[in-house]
JSON list of C-alpha atoms in Angstrom, two decimals:
[
{"chain": "L", "resi": 1, "resn": "UNK", "atom": "CA", "xyz": [-1.11, 38.19, -2.05]},
{"chain": "L", "resi": 2, "resn": "UNK", "atom": "CA", "xyz": [-1.61, 34.68, -0.66]},
{"chain": "L", "resi": 3, "resn": "UNK", "atom": "CA", "xyz": [-4.70, 34.08, -2.74]},
{"chain": "L", "resi": 4, "resn": "UNK", "atom": "CA", "xyz": [-3.19, 35.19, -6.08]},
{"chain": "L", "resi": 5, "resn": "UNK", "atom": "CA", "xyz": [-1.39, 32.99, -8.65]},
{"chain": "L", "resi": 6, "resn": "UNK", "atom": "CA", "xyz": [0.04, 34.63, -11.77]},
{"chain": "L", "resi": 7, "resn": "UNK", "atom": "CA", "xyz": [-0.13, 32.40, -14.83]},
{"chain": "L", "resi": 8, "resn": "UNK", "atom": "CA", "xyz": [2.64, 33.21, -17.34]},
{"chain": "L", "resi": 9, "resn": "UNK", "atom": "CA", "xyz": [3.50, 31.62, -20.64]},
{"chain": "L", "resi": 10, "resn": "UNK", "atom": "CA", "xyz": [6.80, 30.72, -22.33]},
{"chain": "L", "resi": 11, "resn": "UNK", "atom": "CA", "xyz": [5.67, 32.09, -25.64]},
{"chain": "L", "resi": 12, "resn": "UNK", "atom": "CA", "xyz": [9.18, 31.98, -27.07]},
{"chain": "L", "resi": 13, "resn": "UNK", "atom": "CA", "xyz": [9.04, 28.17, -27.08]},
{"chain": "L", "resi": 14, "resn": "UNK", "atom": "CA", "xyz": [5.93, 28.21, -29.28]},
{"chain": "L", "resi": 15, "resn": "UNK", "atom": "CA", "xyz": [7.28, 30.97, -31.55]},
{"chain": "L", "resi": 16, "resn": "UNK", "atom": "CA", "xyz": [10.42, 28.89, -32.10]},
{"chain": "L", "resi": 17, "resn": "UNK", "atom": "CA", "xyz": [8.27, 25.92, -33.23]},
{"chain": "L", "resi": 18, "resn": "UNK", "atom": "CA", "xyz": [6.11, 27.92, -35.60]},
{"chain": "L", "resi": 19, "resn": "UNK", "atom": "CA", "xyz": [9.27, 29.56, -37.02]},
{"chain": "L", "resi": 20, "resn": "UNK", "atom": "CA", "xyz": [10.52, 26.08, -37.83]},
{"chain": "L", "resi": 21, "resn": "UNK", "atom": "CA", "xyz": [7.14, 25.13, -39.31]},
{"chain": "L", "resi": 22, "resn": "UNK", "atom": "CA", "xyz": [7.19, 28.30, -41.45]},
{"chain": "L", "resi": 23, "resn": "UNK", "atom": "CA", "xyz": [10.72, 27.61, -42.76]},
{"chain": "L", "resi": 24, "resn": "UNK", "atom": "CA", "xyz": [9.89, 23.94, -43.53]},
{"chain": "L", "resi": 25, "resn": "UNK", "atom": "CA", "xyz": [6.82, 25.01, -45.50]},
{"chain": "L", "resi": 26, "resn": "UNK", "atom": "CA", "xyz": [8.28, 28.09, -47.28]},
{"chain": "L", "resi": 27, "resn": "UNK", "atom": "CA", "xyz": [9.16, 27.66, -50.91]},
{"chain": "L", "resi": 28, "resn": "UNK", "atom": "CA", "xyz": [10.97, 31.00, -51.17]},
{"chain": "L", "resi": 29, "resn": "UNK", "atom": "CA", "xyz": [13.23, 30.79, -48.10]},
{"chain": "L", "resi": 30, "resn": "UNK", "atom": "CA", "xyz": [11.64, 34.03, -46.90]},
{"chain": "L", "resi": 31, "resn": "UNK", "atom": "CA", "xyz": [9.17, 34.23, -44.02]},
{"chain": "L", "resi": 32, "resn": "UNK", "atom": "CA", "xyz": [7.55, 37.18, -42.31]},
{"chain": "L", "resi": 33, "resn": "UNK", "atom": "CA", "xyz": [6.82, 38.35, -38.79]},
{"chain": "L", "resi": 34, "resn": "UNK", "atom": "CA", "xyz": [4.13, 40.90, -38.06]},
{"chain": "L", "resi": 35, "resn": "UNK", "atom": "CA", "xyz": [4.30, 42.29, -34.54]},
{"chain": "L", "resi": 36, "resn": "UNK", "atom": "CA", "xyz": [1.69, 44.52, -32.94]},
{"chain": "L", "resi": 37, "resn": "UNK", "atom": "CA", "xyz": [3.12, 47.05, -30.52]},
{"chain": "L", "resi": 38, "resn": "UNK", "atom": "CA", "xyz": [6.93, 47.11, -30.41]},
{"chain": "L", "resi": 39, "resn": "UNK", "atom": "CA", "xyz": [7.44, 45.93, -26.78]},
{"chain": "L", "resi": 40, "resn": "UNK", "atom": "CA", "xyz": [9.72, 43.34, -25.24]},
{"chain": "L", "resi": 41, "resn": "UNK", "atom": "CA", "xyz": [6.91, 40.69, -25.21]},
{"chain": "L", "resi": 42, "resn": "UNK", "atom": "CA", "xyz": [6.56, 40.86, -28.98]},
{"chain": "L", "resi": 43, "resn": "UNK", "atom": "CA", "xyz": [10.30, 41.04, -29.46]},
{"chain": "L", "resi": 44, "resn": "UNK", "atom": "CA", "xyz": [10.41, 37.81, -27.49]},
{"chain": "L", "resi": 45, "resn": "UNK", "atom": "CA", "xyz": [8.14, 36.21, -30.09]},
{"chain": "L", "resi": 46, "resn": "UNK", "atom": "CA", "xyz": [10.23, 37.60, -32.97]},
{"chain": "L", "resi": 47, "resn": "UNK", "atom": "CA", "xyz": [13.60, 36.50, -31.64]},
{"chain": "L", "resi": 48, "resn": "UNK", "atom": "CA", "xyz": [12.52, 32.93, -31.16]},
{"chain": "L", "resi": 49, "resn": "UNK", "atom": "CA", "xyz": [10.59, 32.80, -34.45]},
{"chain": "L", "resi": 50, "resn": "UNK", "atom": "CA", "xyz": [13.75, 33.87, -36.24]},
{"chain": "L", "resi": 51, "resn": "UNK", "atom": "CA", "xyz": [15.77, 31.20, -34.38]},
{"chain": "L", "resi": 52, "resn": "UNK", "atom": "CA", "xyz": [13.27, 28.46, -35.21]},
{"chain": "L", "resi": 53, "resn": "UNK", "atom": "CA", "xyz": [13.24, 29.39, -38.89]},
{"chain": "L", "resi": 54, "resn": "UNK", "atom": "CA", "xyz": [17.04, 29.44, -39.05]},
{"chain": "L", "resi": 55, "resn": "UNK", "atom": "CA", "xyz": [17.28, 26.07, -37.23]},
{"chain": "L", "resi": 56, "resn": "UNK", "atom": "CA", "xyz": [15.64, 24.58, -40.30]},
{"chain": "L", "resi": 57, "resn": "UNK", "atom": "CA", "xyz": [17.15, 26.87, -42.94]},
{"chain": "L", "resi": 58, "resn": "UNK", "atom": "CA", "xyz": [20.26, 28.81, -41.81]},
{"chain": "L", "resi": 59, "resn": "UNK", "atom": "CA", "xyz": [19.96, 30.99, -44.92]},
{"chain": "L", "resi": 60, "resn": "UNK", "atom": "CA", "xyz": [16.30, 31.87, -44.28]},
{"chain": "L", "resi": 61, "resn": "UNK", "atom": "CA", "xyz": [15.31, 35.57, -44.50]},
{"chain": "L", "resi": 62, "resn": "UNK", "atom": "CA", "xyz": [12.90, 36.79, -41.83]},
{"chain": "L", "resi": 63, "resn": "UNK", "atom": "CA", "xyz": [11.13, 40.07, -42.70]},
{"chain": "L", "resi": 64, "resn": "UNK", "atom": "CA", "xyz": [10.06, 41.75, -39.51]},
{"chain": "L", "resi": 65, "resn": "UNK", "atom": "CA", "xyz": [7.62, 44.64, -39.05]},
{"chain": "L", "resi": 66, "resn": "UNK", "atom": "CA", "xyz": [5.64, 46.16, -36.14]},
{"chain": "L", "resi": 67, "resn": "UNK", "atom": "CA", "xyz": [2.33, 47.95, -36.50]},
{"chain": "L", "resi": 68, "resn": "UNK", "atom": "CA", "xyz": [3.26, 50.75, -34.10]},
{"chain": "L", "resi": 69, "resn": "UNK", "atom": "CA", "xyz": [4.64, 51.89, -30.76]},
{"chain": "L", "resi": 70, "resn": "UNK", "atom": "CA", "xyz": [1.44, 52.81, -28.97]},
{"chain": "L", "resi": 71, "resn": "UNK", "atom": "CA", "xyz": [-1.46, 50.63, -27.76]},
{"chain": "L", "resi": 72, "resn": "UNK", "atom": "CA", "xyz": [-3.32, 51.54, -31.01]},
{"chain": "L", "resi": 73, "resn": "UNK", "atom": "CA", "xyz": [-0.98, 49.08, -32.68]},
{"chain": "L", "resi": 74, "resn": "UNK", "atom": "CA", "xyz": [-3.12, 46.21, -31.42]},
{"chain": "L", "resi": 75, "resn": "UNK", "atom": "CA", "xyz": [-6.23, 47.34, -33.21]},
{"chain": "L", "resi": 76, "resn": "UNK", "atom": "CA", "xyz": [-5.29, 48.47, -36.66]},
{"chain": "L", "resi": 77, "resn": "UNK", "atom": "CA", "xyz": [-6.11, 45.69, -39.20]},
{"chain": "L", "resi": 78, "resn": "UNK", "atom": "CA", "xyz": [-5.67, 47.98, -42.25]},
{"chain": "L", "resi": 79, "resn": "UNK", "atom": "CA", "xyz": [-2.05, 48.71, -41.20]},
{"chain": "L", "resi": 80, "resn": "UNK", "atom": "CA", "xyz": [-1.54, 45.00, -40.44]},
{"chain": "L", "resi": 81, "resn": "UNK", "atom": "CA", "xyz": [-2.73, 44.15, -43.94]},
{"chain": "L", "resi": 82, "resn": "UNK", "atom": "CA", "xyz": [-0.58, 46.81, -45.58]},
{"chain": "L", "resi": 83, "resn": "UNK", "atom": "CA", "xyz": [2.58, 45.56, -43.84]},
{"chain": "L", "resi": 84, "resn": "UNK", "atom": "CA", "xyz": [1.68, 41.91, -44.65]},
{"chain": "L", "resi": 85, "resn": "UNK", "atom": "CA", "xyz": [1.04, 42.62, -48.33]},
{"chain": "L", "resi": 86, "resn": "UNK", "atom": "CA", "xyz": [4.46, 44.34, -48.45]},
{"chain": "L", "resi": 87, "resn": "UNK", "atom": "CA", "xyz": [6.07, 41.28, -46.85]},
{"chain": "L", "resi": 88, "resn": "UNK", "atom": "CA", "xyz": [4.41, 38.94, -49.33]},
{"chain": "L", "resi": 89, "resn": "UNK", "atom": "CA", "xyz": [5.41, 41.20, -52.23]},
{"chain": "L", "resi": 90, "resn": "UNK", "atom": "CA", "xyz": [9.00, 41.06, -50.94]},
{"chain": "L", "resi": 91, "resn": "UNK", "atom": "CA", "xyz": [8.95, 37.25, -51.29]},
{"chain": "L", "resi": 92, "resn": "UNK", "atom": "CA", "xyz": [7.70, 36.00, -47.95]},
{"chain": "L", "resi": 93, "resn": "UNK", "atom": "CA", "xyz": [5.18, 33.18, -48.34]},
{"chain": "L", "resi": 94, "resn": "UNK", "atom": "CA", "xyz": [4.37, 32.54, -44.65]},
{"chain": "L", "resi": 95, "resn": "UNK", "atom": "CA", "xyz": [3.77, 35.26, -42.05]},
{"chain": "L", "resi": 96, "resn": "UNK", "atom": "CA", "xyz": [3.46, 34.83, -38.29]},
{"chain": "L", "resi": 97, "resn": "UNK", "atom": "CA", "xyz": [1.09, 37.49, -36.92]},
{"chain": "L", "resi": 98, "resn": "UNK", "atom": "CA", "xyz": [1.59, 38.34, -33.24]},
{"chain": "L", "resi": 99, "resn": "UNK", "atom": "CA", "xyz": [-0.37, 41.56, -33.45]},
{"chain": "L", "resi": 100, "resn": "UNK", "atom": "CA", "xyz": [-3.71, 41.25, -31.63]},
{"chain": "L", "resi": 101, "resn": "UNK", "atom": "CA", "xyz": [-6.60, 42.44, -33.81]},
{"chain": "L", "resi": 102, "resn": "UNK", "atom": "CA", "xyz": [-4.16, 43.99, -36.25]},
{"chain": "L", "resi": 103, "resn": "UNK", "atom": "CA", "xyz": [-3.14, 40.50, -37.11]},
{"chain": "L", "resi": 104, "resn": "UNK", "atom": "CA", "xyz": [-6.48, 39.99, -38.84]},
{"chain": "L", "resi": 105, "resn": "UNK", "atom": "CA", "xyz": [-5.10, 42.22, -41.55]},
{"chain": "L", "resi": 106, "resn": "UNK", "atom": "CA", "xyz": [-2.43, 39.58, -42.17]},
{"chain": "L", "resi": 107, "resn": "UNK", "atom": "CA", "xyz": [-5.16, 36.93, -42.62]},
{"chain": "L", "resi": 108, "resn": "UNK", "atom": "CA", "xyz": [-6.86, 39.20, -45.22]},
{"chain": "L", "resi": 109, "resn": "UNK", "atom": "CA", "xyz": [-3.51, 39.68, -46.97]},
{"chain": "L", "resi": 110, "resn": "UNK", "atom": "CA", "xyz": [-2.83, 35.92, -47.00]},
{"chain": "L", "resi": 111, "resn": "UNK", "atom": "CA", "xyz": [-6.23, 35.28, -48.61]},
{"chain": "L", "resi": 112, "resn": "UNK", "atom": "CA", "xyz": [-5.73, 38.07, -51.19]},
{"chain": "L", "resi": 113, "resn": "UNK", "atom": "CA", "xyz": [-2.22, 37.03, -52.14]},
{"chain": "L", "resi": 114, "resn": "UNK", "atom": "CA", "xyz": [-2.94, 33.27, -51.83]},
{"chain": "L", "resi": 115, "resn": "UNK", "atom": "CA", "xyz": [-0.15, 32.85, -49.22]},
{"chain": "L", "resi": 116, "resn": "UNK", "atom": "CA", "xyz": [0.03, 31.45, -45.69]},
{"chain": "L", "resi": 117, "resn": "UNK", "atom": "CA", "xyz": [-0.33, 32.99, -42.27]},
{"chain": "L", "resi": 118, "resn": "UNK", "atom": "CA", "xyz": [0.23, 31.64, -38.74]},
{"chain": "L", "resi": 119, "resn": "UNK", "atom": "CA", "xyz": [-2.19, 32.59, -35.95]},
{"chain": "L", "resi": 120, "resn": "UNK", "atom": "CA", "xyz": [-1.27, 33.51, -32.43]},
{"chain": "L", "resi": 121, "resn": "UNK", "atom": "CA", "xyz": [-2.41, 32.80, -28.84]},
{"chain": "L", "resi": 122, "resn": "UNK", "atom": "CA", "xyz": [-5.69, 31.06, -29.67]},
{"chain": "L", "resi": 123, "resn": "UNK", "atom": "CA", "xyz": [-6.41, 28.56, -32.44]},
{"chain": "L", "resi": 124, "resn": "UNK", "atom": "CA", "xyz": [-7.07, 30.83, -35.48]},
{"chain": "L", "resi": 125, "resn": "UNK", "atom": "CA", "xyz": [-6.91, 28.01, -38.08]},
{"chain": "L", "resi": 126, "resn": "UNK", "atom": "CA", "xyz": [-10.63, 28.48, -38.81]},
{"chain": "L", "resi": 127, "resn": "UNK", "atom": "CA", "xyz": [-10.40, 32.14, -39.66]},
{"chain": "L", "resi": 128, "resn": "UNK", "atom": "CA", "xyz": [-9.22, 31.71, -43.28]},
{"chain": "L", "resi": 129, "resn": "UNK", "atom": "CA", "xyz": [-9.26, 27.95, -43.89]},
{"chain": "L", "resi": 130, "resn": "UNK", "atom": "CA", "xyz": [-6.69, 26.93, -46.48]},
{"chain": "L", "resi": 131, "resn": "UNK", "atom": "CA", "xyz": [-4.47, 29.91, -45.69]},
{"chain": "L", "resi": 132, "resn": "UNK", "atom": "CA", "xyz": [-3.71, 29.39, -41.96]},
{"chain": "L", "resi": 133, "resn": "UNK", "atom": "CA", "xyz": [-0.64, 27.06, -41.73]},
{"chain": "L", "resi": 134, "resn": "UNK", "atom": "CA", "xyz": [-1.01, 26.70, -37.96]},
{"chain": "L", "resi": 135, "resn": "UNK", "atom": "CA", "xyz": [-1.47, 28.80, -34.81]},
{"chain": "L", "resi": 136, "resn": "UNK", "atom": "CA", "xyz": [0.86, 29.21, -31.83]},
{"chain": "L", "resi": 137, "resn": "UNK", "atom": "CA", "xyz": [-1.22, 28.39, -28.80]},
{"chain": "L", "resi": 138, "resn": "UNK", "atom": "CA", "xyz": [-1.16, 29.75, -25.32]},
{"chain": "L", "resi": 139, "resn": "UNK", "atom": "CA", "xyz": [-3.31, 27.22, -23.53]},
{"chain": "L", "resi": 140, "resn": "UNK", "atom": "CA", "xyz": [-5.01, 29.52, -21.03]},
{"chain": "L", "resi": 141, "resn": "UNK", "atom": "CA", "xyz": [-7.57, 26.76, -20.54]},
{"chain": "L", "resi": 142, "resn": "UNK", "atom": "CA", "xyz": [-4.85, 24.34, -19.37]},
{"chain": "L", "resi": 143, "resn": "UNK", "atom": "CA", "xyz": [-3.36, 26.94, -17.05]},
{"chain": "L", "resi": 144, "resn": "UNK", "atom": "CA", "xyz": [-6.67, 27.94, -15.46]},
{"chain": "L", "resi": 145, "resn": "UNK", "atom": "CA", "xyz": [-7.94, 24.34, -15.17]},
{"chain": "L", "resi": 146, "resn": "UNK", "atom": "CA", "xyz": [-4.75, 23.16, -13.48]},
{"chain": "L", "resi": 147, "resn": "UNK", "atom": "CA", "xyz": [-5.09, 26.02, -11.00]},
{"chain": "L", "resi": 148, "resn": "UNK", "atom": "CA", "xyz": [-8.67, 25.08, -10.26]},
{"chain": "L", "resi": 149, "resn": "UNK", "atom": "CA", "xyz": [-7.56, 21.44, -9.76]},
{"chain": "L", "resi": 150, "resn": "UNK", "atom": "CA", "xyz": [-4.85, 22.55, -7.31]},
{"chain": "L", "resi": 151, "resn": "UNK", "atom": "CA", "xyz": [-7.35, 24.60, -5.38]},
{"chain": "L", "resi": 152, "resn": "UNK", "atom": "CA", "xyz": [-9.84, 21.73, -5.22]},
{"chain": "L", "resi": 153, "resn": "UNK", "atom": "CA", "xyz": [-7.12, 19.39, -4.00]},
{"chain": "L", "resi": 154, "resn": "UNK", "atom": "CA", "xyz": [-5.98, 21.88, -1.38]},
{"chain": "L", "resi": 155, "resn": "UNK", "atom": "CA", "xyz": [-2.66, 22.39, -3.15]},
{"chain": "L", "resi": 156, "resn": "UNK", "atom": "CA", "xyz": [-3.10, 25.99, -4.22]},
{"chain": "L", "resi": 157, "resn": "UNK", "atom": "CA", "xyz": [0.17, 27.97, -4.01]},
{"chain": "L", "resi": 158, "resn": "UNK", "atom": "CA", "xyz": [0.42, 31.71, -4.60]},
{"chain": "L", "resi": 159, "resn": "UNK", "atom": "CA", "xyz": [3.07, 33.24, -6.80]},
{"chain": "L", "resi": 160, "resn": "UNK", "atom": "CA", "xyz": [4.13, 32.88, -10.43]},
{"chain": "L", "resi": 161, "resn": "UNK", "atom": "CA", "xyz": [3.56, 29.66, -12.39]},
{"chain": "L", "resi": 162, "resn": "UNK", "atom": "CA", "xyz": [4.96, 29.36, -15.89]},
{"chain": "L", "resi": 163, "resn": "UNK", "atom": "CA", "xyz": [3.45, 27.31, -18.67]},
{"chain": "L", "resi": 164, "resn": "UNK", "atom": "CA", "xyz": [5.49, 26.11, -21.63]},
{"chain": "L", "resi": 165, "resn": "UNK", "atom": "CA", "xyz": [5.75, 23.08, -23.89]},
{"chain": "L", "resi": 166, "resn": "UNK", "atom": "CA", "xyz": [6.68, 20.76, -21.03]},
{"chain": "L", "resi": 167, "resn": "UNK", "atom": "CA", "xyz": [3.43, 21.24, -19.09]},
{"chain": "L", "resi": 168, "resn": "UNK", "atom": "CA", "xyz": [1.26, 21.67, -22.18]},
{"chain": "L", "resi": 169, "resn": "UNK", "atom": "CA", "xyz": [0.73, 25.42, -21.69]},
{"chain": "L", "resi": 170, "resn": "UNK", "atom": "CA", "xyz": [2.20, 26.15, -25.14]},
{"chain": "L", "resi": 171, "resn": "UNK", "atom": "CA", "xyz": [1.65, 24.24, -28.43]},
{"chain": "L", "resi": 172, "resn": "UNK", "atom": "CA", "xyz": [0.92, 24.58, -32.11]},
{"chain": "L", "resi": 173, "resn": "UNK", "atom": "CA", "xyz": [-2.53, 23.96, -33.52]},
{"chain": "L", "resi": 174, "resn": "UNK", "atom": "CA", "xyz": [-3.06, 20.81, -35.54]},
{"chain": "L", "resi": 175, "resn": "UNK", "atom": "CA", "xyz": [-6.68, 20.24, -36.51]},
{"chain": "L", "resi": 176, "resn": "UNK", "atom": "CA", "xyz": [-9.06, 19.61, -39.41]},
{"chain": "L", "resi": 177, "resn": "UNK", "atom": "CA", "xyz": [-8.66, 23.19, -40.71]},
{"chain": "L", "resi": 178, "resn": "UNK", "atom": "CA", "xyz": [-4.88, 22.88, -41.39]},
{"chain": "L", "resi": 179, "resn": "UNK", "atom": "CA", "xyz": [-4.60, 19.11, -41.83]},
{"chain": "L", "resi": 180, "resn": "UNK", "atom": "CA", "xyz": [-3.87, 19.47, -45.58]},
{"chain": "L", "resi": 181, "resn": "UNK", "atom": "CA", "xyz": [-1.37, 22.31, -45.03]},
{"chain": "L", "resi": 182, "resn": "UNK", "atom": "CA", "xyz": [0.84, 20.66, -42.41]},
{"chain": "L", "resi": 183, "resn": "UNK", "atom": "CA", "xyz": [2.55, 17.75, -44.22]},
{"chain": "L", "resi": 184, "resn": "UNK", "atom": "CA", "xyz": [3.40, 14.61, -42.28]},
{"chain": "L", "resi": 185, "resn": "UNK", "atom": "CA", "xyz": [7.12, 15.45, -42.53]},
{"chain": "L", "resi": 186, "resn": "UNK", "atom": "CA", "xyz": [6.59, 18.93, -41.16]},
{"chain": "L", "resi": 187, "resn": "UNK", "atom": "CA", "xyz": [4.38, 17.67, -38.35]},
{"chain": "L", "resi": 188, "resn": "UNK", "atom": "CA", "xyz": [6.87, 14.95, -37.46]},
{"chain": "L", "resi": 189, "resn": "UNK", "atom": "CA", "xyz": [9.84, 17.36, -37.42]},
{"chain": "L", "resi": 190, "resn": "UNK", "atom": "CA", "xyz": [7.92, 19.94, -35.37]},
{"chain": "L", "resi": 191, "resn": "UNK", "atom": "CA", "xyz": [7.10, 17.29, -32.78]},
{"chain": "L", "resi": 192, "resn": "UNK", "atom": "CA", "xyz": [10.76, 16.20, -32.69]},
{"chain": "L", "resi": 193, "resn": "UNK", "atom": "CA", "xyz": [11.84, 19.78, -32.04]},
{"chain": "L", "resi": 194, "resn": "UNK", "atom": "CA", "xyz": [9.14, 20.09, -29.33]},
{"chain": "L", "resi": 195, "resn": "UNK", "atom": "CA", "xyz": [10.56, 16.99, -27.62]},
{"chain": "L", "resi": 196, "resn": "UNK", "atom": "CA", "xyz": [14.12, 18.37, -27.88]},
{"chain": "L", "resi": 197, "resn": "UNK", "atom": "CA", "xyz": [13.11, 21.65, -26.29]},
{"chain": "L", "resi": 198, "resn": "UNK", "atom": "CA", "xyz": [11.33, 19.84, -23.47]},
{"chain": "L", "resi": 199, "resn": "UNK", "atom": "CA", "xyz": [14.37, 17.63, -22.95]},
{"chain": "L", "resi": 200, "resn": "UNK", "atom": "CA", "xyz": [16.63, 20.69, -22.77]},
{"chain": "L", "resi": 201, "resn": "UNK", "atom": "CA", "xyz": [18.50, 19.76, -25.95]},
{"chain": "L", "resi": 202, "resn": "UNK", "atom": "CA", "xyz": [17.52, 23.01, -27.65]},
{"chain": "L", "resi": 203, "resn": "UNK", "atom": "CA", "xyz": [18.02, 26.26, -25.80]},
{"chain": "L", "resi": 204, "resn": "UNK", "atom": "CA", "xyz": [15.39, 28.61, -27.25]},
{"chain": "L", "resi": 205, "resn": "UNK", "atom": "CA", "xyz": [16.67, 32.21, -27.20]},
{"chain": "L", "resi": 206, "resn": "UNK", "atom": "CA", "xyz": [14.78, 34.35, -24.77]},
{"chain": "L", "resi": 207, "resn": "UNK", "atom": "CA", "xyz": [14.63, 38.15, -25.38]},
{"chain": "L", "resi": 208, "resn": "UNK", "atom": "CA", "xyz": [13.87, 38.72, -21.71]},
{"chain": "L", "resi": 209, "resn": "UNK", "atom": "CA", "xyz": [17.21, 37.13, -20.76]},
{"chain": "L", "resi": 210, "resn": "UNK", "atom": "CA", "xyz": [19.18, 39.09, -23.35]},
{"chain": "L", "resi": 211, "resn": "UNK", "atom": "CA", "xyz": [17.85, 42.56, -22.35]}
]
């Protein structure tokens, strides 16, 4: 419709960055991925996370699990915790949780096992301070505000608009809660990778284009 704009996010770009951050921070060479419902969107996160980790450490092992195949998979923190504990026990020391409310189980597991977890979509660094390495951000605020600005300026256009690293719709969280966990070297390298993706020097694998 002429009065509808669809705001979509290039989540694979952010997943690649936090995969790199996970691999740079990992001491075991093993990192985990906890997905919610096994659907193409979450596979998109997983594929790019794996690529980002292996950009840093080609020998990295990525342990990947999904909570389920129905919509219940988004709201099962106990299952999320169970899978995360198993990943930590298998040697992973950082887990990226793209699992909705089920991901809160990964945060509990990180606290219990004294390991690290990466949040998703919103800034979750505050949830378990000292255990949240970073969060992959979908800047819905940026997307909505830019749309409001366009409308106010008489430049509103209907259709799909995508938000990625280049237009600040995707990022990783860097704040007081994780300042001591993200080392200067990791922060610097992550920002270098971000710039390379924006410049087109890194082609982040996209599950949607492969399937």
